[in-house]
C-alpha positions as protocol buffer text, in pm:
chain_id: "A"
residue {
  index: 1
  type: MET
  ca { x: -1571 y: -5174 z: 1788 }
}
residue {
  index: 2
  type: PHE
  ca { x: -1771 y: -4948 z: 1568 }
}
residue {
  index: 3
  type: LYS
  ca { x: -1511 y: -4681 z: 1578 }
}
residue {
  index: 4
  type: LYS
  ca { x: -1237 y: -4936 z: 1488 }
}
residue {
  index: 5
  type: GLN
  ca { x: -1451 y: -5038 z: 1180 }
}
residue {
  index: 6
  type: ILE
  ca { x: -1491 y: -4675 z: 1071 }
}
residue {
  index: 7
  type: PHE
  ca { x: -1113 y: -4622 z: 1114 }
}
residue {
  index: 8
  type: ASN
  ca { x: -1037 y: -4935 z: 902 }
}
residue {
  index: 9
  type: PHE
  ca { x: -1285 y: -4825 z: 635 }
}
residue {
  index: 10
  type: SER
  ca { x: -1142 y: -4464 z: 636 }
}
residue {
  index: 11
  type: LEU
  ca { x: -797 y: -4600 z: 600 }
}
residue {
  index: 12
  type: LEU
  ca { x: -896 y: -4837 z: 312 }
}
residue {
  index: 13
  type: ALA
  ca { x: -1081 y: -4555 z: 136 }
}
residue {
  index: 14
  type: LEU
  ca { x: -776 y: -4322 z: 166 }
}
residue {
  index: 15
  type: LEU
  ca { x: -533 y: -4587 z: 40 }
}
residue {
  index: 16
  type: LEU
  ca { x: -770 y: -4649 z: -257 }
}
residue {
  index: 17
  type: SER
  ca { x: -809 y: -4296 z: -343 }
}
residue {
  index: 18
  type: MET
  ca { x: -429 y: -4246 z: -332 }
}
residue {
  index: 19
  type: GLY
  ca { x: -404 y: -4539 z: -580 }
}
residue {
  index: 20
  type: ALA
  ca { x: -650 y: -4385 z: -810 }
}
residue {
  index: 21
  type: GLN
  ca { x: -449 y: -4059 z: -812 }
}
residue {
  index: 22
  type: ALA
  ca { x: -123 y: -4219 z: -877 }
}
residue {
  index: 23
  type: GLN
  ca { x: 41 y: -4137 z: -1197 }
}
residue {
  index: 24
  type: PRO
  ca { x: 237 y: -4391 z: -1396 }
}
residue {
  index: 25
  type: GLU
  ca { x: 616 y: -4354 z: -1342 }
}
residue {
  index: 26
  type: GLU
  ca { x: 817 y: -4203 z: -1619 }
}
residue {
  index: 27
  type: TYR
  ca { x: 1071 y: -4422 z: -1794 }
}
residue {
  index: 28
  type: THR
  ca { x: 1413 y: -4335 z: -1672 }
}
residue {
  index: 29
  type: GLU
  ca { x: 1711 y: -4401 z: -1889 }
}
residue {
  index: 30
  type: ILE
  ca { x: 2012 y: -4517 z: -1703 }
}
residue {
  index: 31
  type: THR
  ca { x: 2345 y: -4618 z: -1872 }
}
residue {
  index: 32
  type: THR
  ca { x: 2603 y: -4838 z: -1717 }
}
residue {
  index: 33
  type: SER
  ca { x: 2971 y: -4899 z: -1774 }
}
residue {
  index: 34
  type: HIS
  ca { x: 3228 y: -5135 z: -1623 }
}
residue {
  index: 35
  type: GLN
  ca { x: 3608 y: -5092 z: -1641 }
}
residue {
  index: 36
  type: ARG
  ca { x: 3885 y: -5301 z: -1491 }
}
residue {
  index: 37
  type: PHE
  ca { x: 4206 y: -5140 z: -1327 }
}
residue {
  index: 38
  type: GLY
  ca { x: 4441 y: -5409 z: -1205 }
}
residue {
  index: 39
  type: ASP
  ca { x: 4239 y: -5614 z: -951 }
}
residue {
  index: 40
  type: TRP
  ca { x: 3957 y: -5354 z: -925 }
}
residue {
  index: 41
  type: ILE
  ca { x: 3637 y: -5308 z: -1130 }
}
residue {
  index: 42
  type: VAL
  ca { x: 3476 y: -4975 z: -1151 }
}
residue {
  index: 43
  type: ARG
  ca { x: 3108 y: -4968 z: -1214 }
}
residue {
  index: 44
  type: CYS
  ca { x: 2929 y: -4646 z: -1316 }
}
residue {
  index: 45
  type: GLU
  ca { x: 2570 y: -4559 z: -1363 }
}
residue {
  index: 46
  type: ARG
  ca { x: 2443 y: -4234 z: -1500 }
}
residue {
  index: 47
  type: GLU
  ca { x: 2061 y: -4152 z: -1496 }
}
residue {
  index: 48
  type: LYS
  ca { x: 1957 y: -3918 z: -1763 }
}
residue {
  index: 49
  type: GLY
  ca { x: 2004 y: -3559 z: -1652 }
}
residue {
  index: 50
  type: LYS
  ca { x: 2205 y: -3648 z: -1333 }
}
residue {
  index: 51
  type: ASP
  ca { x: 2566 y: -3692 z: -1259 }
}
residue {
  index: 52
  type: LYS
  ca { x: 2752 y: -4021 z: -1294 }
}
residue {
  index: 53
  type: GLU
  ca { x: 2775 y: -4237 z: -980 }
}
residue {
  index: 54
  type: CYS
  ca { x: 3061 y: -4492 z: -959 }
}
residue {
  index: 55
  type: VAL
  ca { x: 3189 y: -4756 z: -723 }
}
residue {
  index: 56
  type: MET
  ca { x: 3509 y: -4950 z: -735 }
}
residue {
  index: 57
  type: THR
  ca { x: 3494 y: -5301 z: -610 }
}
residue {
  index: 58
  type: GLN
  ca { x: 3695 y: -5622 z: -549 }
}
residue {
  index: 59
  type: GLN
  ca { x: 3554 y: -5956 z: -449 }
}
residue {
  index: 60
  type: ILE
  ca { x: 3763 y: -6200 z: -262 }
}
residue {
  index: 61
  type: THR
  ca { x: 3675 y: -6558 z: -251 }
}
residue {
  index: 62
  type: SER
  ca { x: 3805 y: -6856 z: -47 }
}
residue {
  index: 63
  type: GLN
  ca { x: 4024 y: -7066 z: -265 }
}
residue {
  index: 64
  type: SER
  ca { x: 3919 y: -7384 z: -89 }
}
residue {
  index: 65
  type: THR
  ca { x: 3545 y: -7325 z: -81 }
}
residue {
  index: 66
  type: GLY
  ca { x: 3472 y: -7063 z: -350 }
}
residue {
  index: 67
  type: MET
  ca { x: 3264 y: -6867 z: -113 }
}
residue {
  index: 68
  type: SER
  ca { x: 3295 y: -6498 z: -68 }
}
residue {
  index: 69
  type: VAL
  ca { x: 3516 y: -6379 z: 233 }
}
residue {
  index: 70
  type: LEU
  ca { x: 3517 y: -6014 z: 152 }
}
residue {
  index: 71
  type: GLN
  ca { x: 3376 y: -5758 z: -80 }
}
residue {
  index: 72
  type: ALA
  ca { x: 3559 y: -5423 z: -75 }
}
residue {
  index: 73
  type: ASN
  ca { x: 3378 y: -5120 z: -224 }
}
residue {
  index: 74
  type: PHE
  ca { x: 3506 y: -4764 z: -248 }
}
residue {
  index: 75
  type: ALA
  ca { x: 3309 y: -4449 z: -367 }
}
residue {
  index: 76
  type: LYS
  ca { x: 3372 y: -4086 z: -362 }
}
residue {
  index: 77
  type: THR
  ca { x: 3111 y: -3878 z: -147 }
}
residue {
  index: 78
  type: GLU
  ca { x: 3086 y: -3528 z: -36 }
}
residue {
  index: 79
  type: GLN
  ca { x: 3258 y: -3629 z: 287 }
}
residue {
  index: 80
  type: GLY
  ca { x: 3546 y: -3799 z: 122 }
}
residue {
  index: 81
  type: THR
  ca { x: 3625 y: -4157 z: 1 }
}
residue {
  index: 82
  type: GLN
  ca { x: 3365 y: -4410 z: 148 }
}
residue {
  index: 83
  type: MET
  ca { x: 3502 y: -4753 z: 210 }
}
residue {
  index: 84
  type: THR
  ca { x: 3234 y: -5022 z: 255 }
}
residue {
  index: 85
  type: LEU
  ca { x: 3372 y: -5373 z: 350 }
}
residue {
  index: 86
  type: ILE
  ca { x: 3126 y: -5670 z: 336 }
}
residue {
  index: 87
  type: PHE
  ca { x: 3201 y: -5987 z: 531 }
}
residue {
  index: 88
  type: PRO
  ca { x: 3007 y: -6304 z: 563 }
}
residue {
  index: 89
  type: LEU
  ca { x: 2792 y: -6359 z: 868 }
}
residue {
  index: 90
  type: GLY
  ca { x: 2967 y: -6518 z: 1169 }
}
residue {
  index: 91
  type: ILE
  ca { x: 3251 y: -6288 z: 1248 }
}
residue {
  index: 92
  type: PHE
  ca { x: 3316 y: -6188 z: 1591 }
}
residue {
  index: 93
  type: LEU
  ca { x: 3214 y: -5823 z: 1619 }
}
residue {
  index: 94
  type: PRO
  ca { x: 3384 y: -5668 z: 1934 }
}
residue {
  index: 95
  type: PRO
  ca { x: 3736 y: -5638 z: 1809 }
}
residue {
  index: 96
  type: GLY
  ca { x: 3609 y: -5478 z: 1476 }
}
residue {
  index: 97
  type: VAL
  ca { x: 3808 y: -5500 z: 1158 }
}
residue {
  index: 98
  type: GLU
  ca { x: 4184 y: -5399 z: 1101 }
}
residue {
  index: 99
  type: LEU
  ca { x: 4303 y: -5273 z: 768 }
}
residue {
  index: 100
  type: GLU
  ca { x: 4675 y: -5285 z: 710 }
}
residue {
  index: 101
  type: VAL
  ca { x: 4856 y: -5157 z: 400 }
}
residue {
  index: 102
  type: VAL
  ca { x: 5150 y: -5410 z: 431 }
}
residue {
  index: 103
  type: ASP
  ca { x: 5441 y: -5275 z: 636 }
}
residue {
  index: 104
  type: HIS
  ca { x: 5316 y: -4927 z: 632 }
}
residue {
  index: 105
  type: ILE
  ca { x: 4987 y: -4830 z: 826 }
}
residue {
  index: 106
  type: LYS
  ca { x: 4706 y: -4995 z: 1033 }
}
residue {
  index: 107
  type: ALA
  ca { x: 4367 y: -4876 z: 1120 }
}
residue {
  index: 108
  type: ASN
  ca { x: 4089 y: -5030 z: 1315 }
}
residue {
  index: 109
  type: TYR
  ca { x: 3721 y: -4985 z: 1216 }
}
residue {
  index: 110
  type: SER
  ca { x: 3405 y: -5093 z: 1376 }
}
residue {
  index: 111
  type: VAL
  ca { x: 3145 y: -5316 z: 1216 }
}
residue {
  index: 112
  type: SER
  ca { x: 2847 y: -5084 z: 1136 }
}
residue {
  index: 113
  type: PHE
  ca { x: 2574 y: -5341 z: 1109 }
}
residue {
  index: 114
  type: CYS
  ca { x: 2505 y: -5701 z: 998 }
}
residue {
  index: 115
  type: SER
  ca { x: 2209 y: -5798 z: 780 }
}
residue {
  index: 116
  type: ALA
  ca { x: 2119 y: -6123 z: 600 }
}
residue {
  index: 117
  type: SER
  ca { x: 2366 y: -6042 z: 331 }
}
residue {
  index: 118
  type: GLY
  ca { x: 2664 y: -6006 z: 570 }
}
residue {
  index: 119
  type: CYS
  ca { x: 2844 y: -5764 z: 822 }
}
residue {
  index: 120
  type: TYR
  ca { x: 2926 y: -5414 z: 702 }
}
residue {
  index: 121
  type: VAL
  ca { x: 3203 y: -5175 z: 775 }
}
residue {
  index: 122
  type: ASN
  ca { x: 3130 y: -4818 z: 651 }
}
residue {
  index: 123
  type: GLN
  ca { x: 3407 y: -4573 z: 692 }
}
residue {
  index: 124
  type: ILE
  ca { x: 3525 y: -4245 z: 544 }
}
residue {
  index: 125
  type: LEU
  ca { x: 3898 y: -4293 z: 486 }
}
residue {
  index: 126
  type: ASP
  ca { x: 4137 y: -4037 z: 617 }
}
residue {
  index: 127
  type: ASN
  ca { x: 4396 y: -3891 z: 379 }
}
residue {
  index: 128
  type: GLU
  ca { x: 4693 y: -4086 z: 524 }
}
residue {
  index: 129
  type: MET
  ca { x: 4518 y: -4424 z: 456 }
}
residue {
  index: 130
  type: LEU
  ca { x: 4396 y: -4328 z: 117 }
}
residue {
  index: 131
  type: GLU
  ca { x: 4740 y: -4224 z: 10 }
}
residue {
  index: 132
  type: PHE
  ca { x: 4898 y: -4556 z: 113 }
}
residue {
  index: 133
  type: LEU
  ca { x: 4613 y: -4737 z: -83 }
}
residue {
  index: 134
  type: ARG
  ca { x: 4698 y: -4539 z: -387 }
}
residue {
  index: 135
  type: ARG
  ca { x: 5071 y: -4603 z: -374 }
}
residue {
  index: 136
  type: LYS
  ca { x: 5095 y: -4966 z: -263 }
}
residue {
  index: 137
  type: GLU
  ca { x: 4993 y: -5311 z: -405 }
}
residue {
  index: 138
  type: GLN
  ca { x: 4906 y: -5530 z: -100 }
}
residue {
  index: 139
  type: ALA
  ca { x: 4687 y: -5483 z: 196 }
}
residue {
  index: 140
  type: ASN
  ca { x: 4556 y: -5722 z: 466 }
}
residue {
  index: 141
  type: ILE
  ca { x: 4213 y: -5718 z: 645 }
}
residue {
  index: 142
  type: THR
  ca { x: 4188 y: -5894 z: 980 }
}
residue {
  index: 143
  type: VAL
  ca { x: 3871 y: -6001 z: 1136 }
}
residue {
  index: 144
  type: TYR
  ca { x: 3808 y: -6240 z: 1417 }
}
residue {
  index: 145
  type: SER
  ca { x: 3603 y: -6570 z: 1407 }
}
residue {
  index: 146
  type: SER
  ca { x: 3615 y: -6588 z: 1781 }
}
residue {
  index: 147
  type: PRO
  ca { x: 3791 y: -6386 z: 2055 }
}
residue {
  index: 148
  type: ASP
  ca { x: 4125 y: -6563 z: 2023 }
}
residue {
  index: 149
  type: ASN
  ca { x: 4103 y: -6650 z: 1650 }
}
residue {
  index: 150
  type: PRO
  ca { x: 4205 y: -6372 z: 1404 }
}
residue {
  index: 151
  type: VAL
  ca { x: 4158 y: -6436 z: 1038 }
}
residue {
  index: 152
  type: THR
  ca { x: 4378 y: -6232 z: 791 }
}
residue {
  index: 153
  type: VAL
  ca { x: 4248 y: -6178 z: 451 }
}
residue {
  index: 154
  type: PRO
  ca { x: 4508 y: -6051 z: 209 }
}
residue {
  index: 155
  type: PHE
  ca { x: 4374 y: -5837 z: -77 }
}
residue {
  index: 156
  type: SER
  ca { x: 4527 y: -5666 z: -378 }
}
residue {
  index: 157
  type: ILE
  ca { x: 4530 y: -5291 z: -410 }
}
residue {
  index: 158
  type: LYS
  ca { x: 4705 y: -5325 z: -740 }
}
residue {
  index: 159
  type: GLY
  ca { x: 4512 y: -5073 z: -981 }
}
residue {
  index: 160
  type: PHE
  ca { x: 4362 y: -4881 z: -686 }
}
residue {
  index: 161
  type: LEU
  ca { x: 4507 y: -4551 z: -795 }
}
residue {
  index: 162
  type: ASP
  ca { x: 4368 y: -4566 z: -1143 }
}
residue {
  index: 163
  type: ALA
  ca { x: 4042 y: -4702 z: -1032 }
}
residue {
  index: 164
  type: HIS
  ca { x: 4010 y: -4431 z: -766 }
}
residue {
  index: 165
  type: ARG
  ca { x: 4073 y: -4159 z: -1034 }
}
residue {
  index: 166
  type: LYS
  ca { x: 3784 y: -4283 z: -1237 }
}
residue {
  index: 167
  type: LEU
  ca { x: 3538 y: -4241 z: -958 }
}
């Protein structure tokens, strides 16, 4: 018991001393910009002294409920173009997600994780898929609400090429 009290006191003293040594954070200037390209919005942030970071995004909502059914985000990384798709909770996970550039190419992706804000697909796109997204205007994303119930969400890729160039 006595050792536990000493440990707790030591931990408290350590935490307090760390707080006493903490320096106030410097003010960091961040500039933001937004541009629309077709059905895509490119949002960029630049922290003073650092490179600009941009993401292109499109929010798809249900016409009947007004609720979000898909948020599609794309960003350039060292590994290539990162696609992040965010779906509402409640999708059936085992079949994953199918991305189809209408009448041209299909690819299946696994759901990476789910959190309180939704279920996420994170994927670096291969060059073939990226080229079709740049050249076409319509794509479909299919998820499952149950094992036998696919739900296809059409989304526009109009403006994808110009938005992707701005990344």
